[in-house]
Coordinates of C-alpha atoms in Angstrom, one line a residue:
Y1 CA 109.4 104.4 109.9
T2 CA 113.0 104.8 108.7
T3 CA 114.2 108.2 107.3
L4 CA 117.2 108.5 105.0
F5 CA 119.0 111.7 104.2
R6 CA 121.5 111.6 101.3
S7 CA 122.9 113.8 98.6
V8 CA 124.9 112.6 95.6
G9 CA 126.4 114.6 92.8
N10 CA 123.9 117.3 91.7
R11 CA 120.9 115.0 92.3
S12 CA 118.9 114.6 95.4
P13 CA 117.3 111.1 95.2
G14 CA 116.4 111.1 98.9
A15 CA 115.0 113.6 101.3
I16 CA 117.2 116.6 101.9
D17 CA 117.0 118.6 105.1
E18 CA 117.8 122.2 105.8
E19 CA 121.4 121.4 106.6
D20 CA 122.0 119.7 103.3
K21 CA 120.4 122.5 101.1
G22 CA 123.0 124.4 99.1
N23 CA 125.4 121.5 99.4
L24 CA 124.1 119.3 96.6
R25 CA 127.3 119.1 94.7
C26 CA 129.3 116.0 95.8
P27 CA 131.3 116.9 98.9
P28 CA 134.4 115.0 100.0
F29 CA 132.2 113.1 102.5
I30 CA 128.6 112.3 102.0
P31 CA 126.5 112.1 105.2
I32 CA 123.9 109.3 105.3
R33 CA 121.9 109.5 108.5
M34 CA 119.3 107.0 109.4
S35 CA 116.8 107.1 112.2
H36 CA 113.8 105.1 113.5
G37 CA 110.7 107.3 114.1
R38 CA 111.2 110.8 115.4
G39 CA 114.1 112.3 117.1
K40 CA 117.8 112.5 116.4
P41 CA 119.3 110.0 114.0
R42 CA 120.6 106.9 115.8
H43 CA 123.0 105.9 113.1
Q44 CA 125.6 107.8 111.1
I45 CA 128.0 106.8 108.5
R46 CA 130.5 108.6 106.3
V47 CA 131.5 107.7 102.8
S48 CA 134.0 109.0 100.4
Y49 CA 133.1 109.5 96.7
M50 CA 136.0 108.9 94.4
G51 CA 136.3 108.0 90.7
G52 CA 132.6 107.3 90.5
R53 CA 132.8 104.9 93.5
L54 CA 131.4 105.1 97.0
L55 CA 133.8 104.0 99.7
F56 CA 132.6 103.1 103.1
L57 CA 134.5 104.8 105.9
E58 CA 132.9 104.5 109.2
S59 CA 129.7 103.3 110.9
A60 CA 128.1 103.1 114.3
G61 CA 124.7 101.9 115.3
D62 CA 122.5 98.8 115.9
H63 CA 122.7 95.8 113.6
V64 CA 119.5 96.5 111.7
L65 CA 120.5 100.1 110.9
R66 CA 124.1 98.9 110.0
L67 CA 122.6 96.5 107.5
Q68 CA 120.4 99.2 106.0
A69 CA 123.4 101.5 105.7
L70 CA 125.4 98.9 103.8
L71 CA 122.5 98.1 101.5
C72 CA 122.1 101.8 100.9
L73 CA 125.8 102.1 99.9
M74 CA 125.3 99.1 97.5
C75 CA 122.4 100.8 95.7
L76 CA 123.4 104.5 96.0
A77 CA 125.4 104.8 92.8
S78 CA 122.7 103.1 90.7
A79 CA 120.0 105.3 92.3
V80 CA 121.5 108.4 90.8
S81 CA 120.6 107.5 87.3
S82 CA 118.5 104.6 86.3
P83 CA 116.3 105.1 83.1
V84 CA 113.0 103.4 82.9
A85 CA 111.2 102.6 79.6
A86 CA 107.5 102.6 80.5
A87 CA 104.8 101.5 78.1
D88 CA 101.7 103.0 79.8
D89 CA 101.1 106.3 81.3
D90 CA 100.6 105.1 84.9
L91 CA 103.9 103.2 84.9
A92 CA 105.6 106.2 83.2
K93 CA 104.4 108.5 86.0
E94 CA 105.5 106.1 88.7
A95 CA 108.8 105.6 86.9
A96 CA 109.3 109.4 86.8
A97 CA 108.6 109.6 90.5
A98 CA 111.0 106.8 91.2
E99 CA 113.7 108.6 89.2
A100 CA 113.1 111.6 91.4
G101 CA 113.8 109.6 94.5
D102 CA 110.3 108.5 95.6
F103 CA 111.0 105.2 97.5
D104 CA 107.3 104.2 97.4
A105 CA 107.3 104.7 93.6
M106 CA 110.5 102.6 93.4
L107 CA 108.7 99.8 95.2
S108 CA 105.6 100.1 92.9
V109 CA 107.7 100.1 89.7
G110 CA 109.8 97.1 91.0
L111 CA 106.7 95.0 91.8
Q112 CA 105.1 95.8 88.4
Y113 CA 108.3 94.7 86.6
L114 CA 108.4 91.5 88.6
S115 CA 104.8 90.7 87.9
D116 CA 105.1 91.5 84.1
K117 CA 105.4 88.1 82.5
T118 CA 105.5 89.5 79.0
K119 CA 108.9 91.2 79.3
A120 CA 112.2 90.2 80.8
N121 CA 112.1 92.8 83.6
D122 CA 113.1 90.7 86.5
S123 CA 116.5 92.3 86.9
D124 CA 115.0 95.8 86.7
G125 CA 112.4 94.8 89.2
I126 CA 114.9 93.5 91.7
K127 CA 117.0 96.7 91.2
W128 CA 114.1 99.0 92.0
L129 CA 113.2 97.0 95.1
E130 CA 116.7 97.2 96.3
M131 CA 116.8 100.9 95.7
S132 CA 113.5 101.3 97.6
S133 CA 114.8 99.2 100.5
A134 CA 117.9 101.3 100.7
G135 CA 115.5 104.2 101.6
G136 CA 114.1 102.1 104.5
N137 CA 111.0 100.9 102.7
V138 CA 109.9 97.9 104.9
V139 CA 107.6 96.5 102.2
A140 CA 110.5 96.5 99.8
Y141 CA 112.6 94.5 102.2
Y142 CA 109.8 92.0 102.7
N143 CA 109.2 91.5 98.9
L144 CA 112.9 91.0 98.3
G145 CA 113.0 88.4 101.0
A146 CA 109.9 86.7 99.6
V147 CA 111.1 86.5 96.0
Y148 CA 114.5 85.0 97.1
Q149 CA 112.7 82.6 99.4
D150 CA 110.2 81.4 96.8
G151 CA 112.6 81.4 93.9
S152 CA 110.2 83.2 91.6
P153 CA 110.8 85.1 89.5
V154 CA 114.5 84.9 90.5
M155 CA 116.6 81.9 91.7
K156 CA 116.3 81.0 95.3
D157 CA 119.0 82.6 97.5
A158 CA 118.8 81.5 101.2
Q159 CA 121.3 84.1 102.4
K160 CA 119.5 87.0 100.7
A161 CA 116.0 85.7 101.7
I162 CA 117.0 85.5 105.4
M163 CA 118.7 88.8 105.4
Y164 CA 115.9 90.8 103.8
L165 CA 113.1 89.0 105.8
T166 CA 115.0 89.6 109.0
I167 CA 115.4 93.3 108.4
A168 CA 111.7 93.5 107.5
A169 CA 110.7 91.6 110.6
E170 CA 112.9 93.7 112.9
L171 CA 111.2 96.7 111.5
G172 CA 107.7 95.3 112.3
E173 CA 106.6 93.6 109.1
V174 CA 104.2 90.8 110.2
R175 CA 104.3 88.9 106.9
A176 CA 108.1 88.7 107.2
M177 CA 107.8 87.4 110.8
N178 CA 105.4 84.6 109.7
R179 CA 107.7 83.6 106.9
L180 CA 110.7 83.5 109.2
A181 CA 108.8 81.5 111.8
G182 CA 107.9 79.0 109.0
I183 CA 111.4 78.9 107.6
Y184 CA 113.0 78.1 111.0
F185 CA 110.3 75.7 112.1
K186 CA 110.4 73.6 108.9
G187 CA 114.1 74.0 108.3
E188 CA 113.5 75.5 104.9
L189 CA 116.6 77.2 103.3
V190 CA 118.4 77.0 106.7
P191 CA 118.7 74.4 109.5
S192 CA 115.7 74.4 111.7
N193 CA 115.8 76.6 114.8
D194 CA 112.9 76.3 117.1
V195 CA 113.9 79.2 119.3
L196 CA 113.8 81.6 116.3
A197 CA 110.6 80.0 115.0
V198 CA 108.9 80.7 118.4
K199 CA 110.3 84.2 118.6
W200 CA 109.0 85.4 115.3
G201 CA 105.7 83.5 115.7
L202 CA 105.1 85.2 119.0
C203 CA 106.2 88.6 117.7
A204 CA 103.7 88.3 114.8
A205 CA 101.0 87.1 117.2
S206 CA 101.7 90.2 119.4
L207 CA 100.9 92.4 116.4
G208 CA 97.5 90.6 115.9
S209 CA 98.3 88.0 113.3
E210 CA 95.7 85.2 113.5
T211 CA 97.9 83.0 111.4
A212 CA 100.8 83.4 113.9
K213 CA 98.5 82.6 116.8
Q214 CA 97.4 79.3 115.1
N215 CA 101.0 78.4 114.2
I216 CA 102.1 79.0 117.8
E217 CA 99.5 76.6 119.1
G218 CA 100.7 74.0 116.6
M219 CA 104.3 74.6 117.7
K220 CA 103.6 74.0 121.4
A221 CA 103.0 70.3 120.7
Q222 CA 106.2 69.9 118.7
V223 CA 108.7 72.3 120.3
G224 CA 110.6 71.5 123.5
E225 CA 109.9 73.4 126.7
R226 CA 113.4 74.9 126.7
E227 CA 113.0 76.2 123.2
M228 CA 109.6 77.7 124.0
V229 CA 111.0 79.5 127.0
L230 CA 114.0 80.9 125.1
G231 CA 111.9 81.9 122.1
S232 CA 109.4 83.6 124.4
K233 CA 112.2 85.6 126.1
A234 CA 113.5 86.7 122.7
A235 CA 110.1 87.7 121.5
L236 CA 109.5 89.7 124.7
A237 CA 112.8 91.5 124.3
W238 CA 111.8 92.5 120.7
I239 CA 108.4 93.7 121.9
K240 CA 109.9 95.8 124.6
Q241 CA 112.4 97.3 122.2
R242 CA 109.6 98.1 119.8
S243 CA 107.6 99.7 122.5
K244 CA 110.5 102.0 123.4
E245 CA 110.9 103.0 119.8
S246 CA 107.2 103.8 119.6
D247 CA 107.4 106.0 122.7
K248 CA 110.2 108.2 121.2

């Protein structure tokens, strides 16, 4: 869904296109270009690499891509080199793929670390999920939001939970939409917001979620008419935008 191009040092953790080949040594400015679907990138940023630090210079694009770009910058340095000690062959293979820049492998390694109750791998699990999300992995965004919402295996963090779940929902992750609808309807983590609860419930329902359809029916009896109208308009705007993106 989202494609990331990046080059850092003499490593290429992301996908490198023809323009980047032969330019893998760290340049004065590192281009990070992000796009939804096919076509030309809709978002471009420039960063400067100095003294081992990545410095954000300029950015332009919609709010979801801007958040992705900032998250990418946060994780980019650690993505260059992050050794993994794997006990079994399967995890070792996935860890090697993650080290090579496979964002799906990063997700898998991160989830395995978070689910391993025999070792203190929570911080490593979160790190791998963050690195996977920096590559535009929607499932990684969702899982980060879920663990920060649930407070397991990490401490609850309302700000991070809402941020990650919102990015995942904007990118079409139904589970994130259902979580957000519940959060805003119940007033969990943040003050209740019936408009956003209806919006995300209807968005999830539009993608075929039976849970969302049932939840919307329940909301109708408890949410005011004005909030239902505003939430419906917000959902329709998201659906139309998604349809435009799909047509590109």
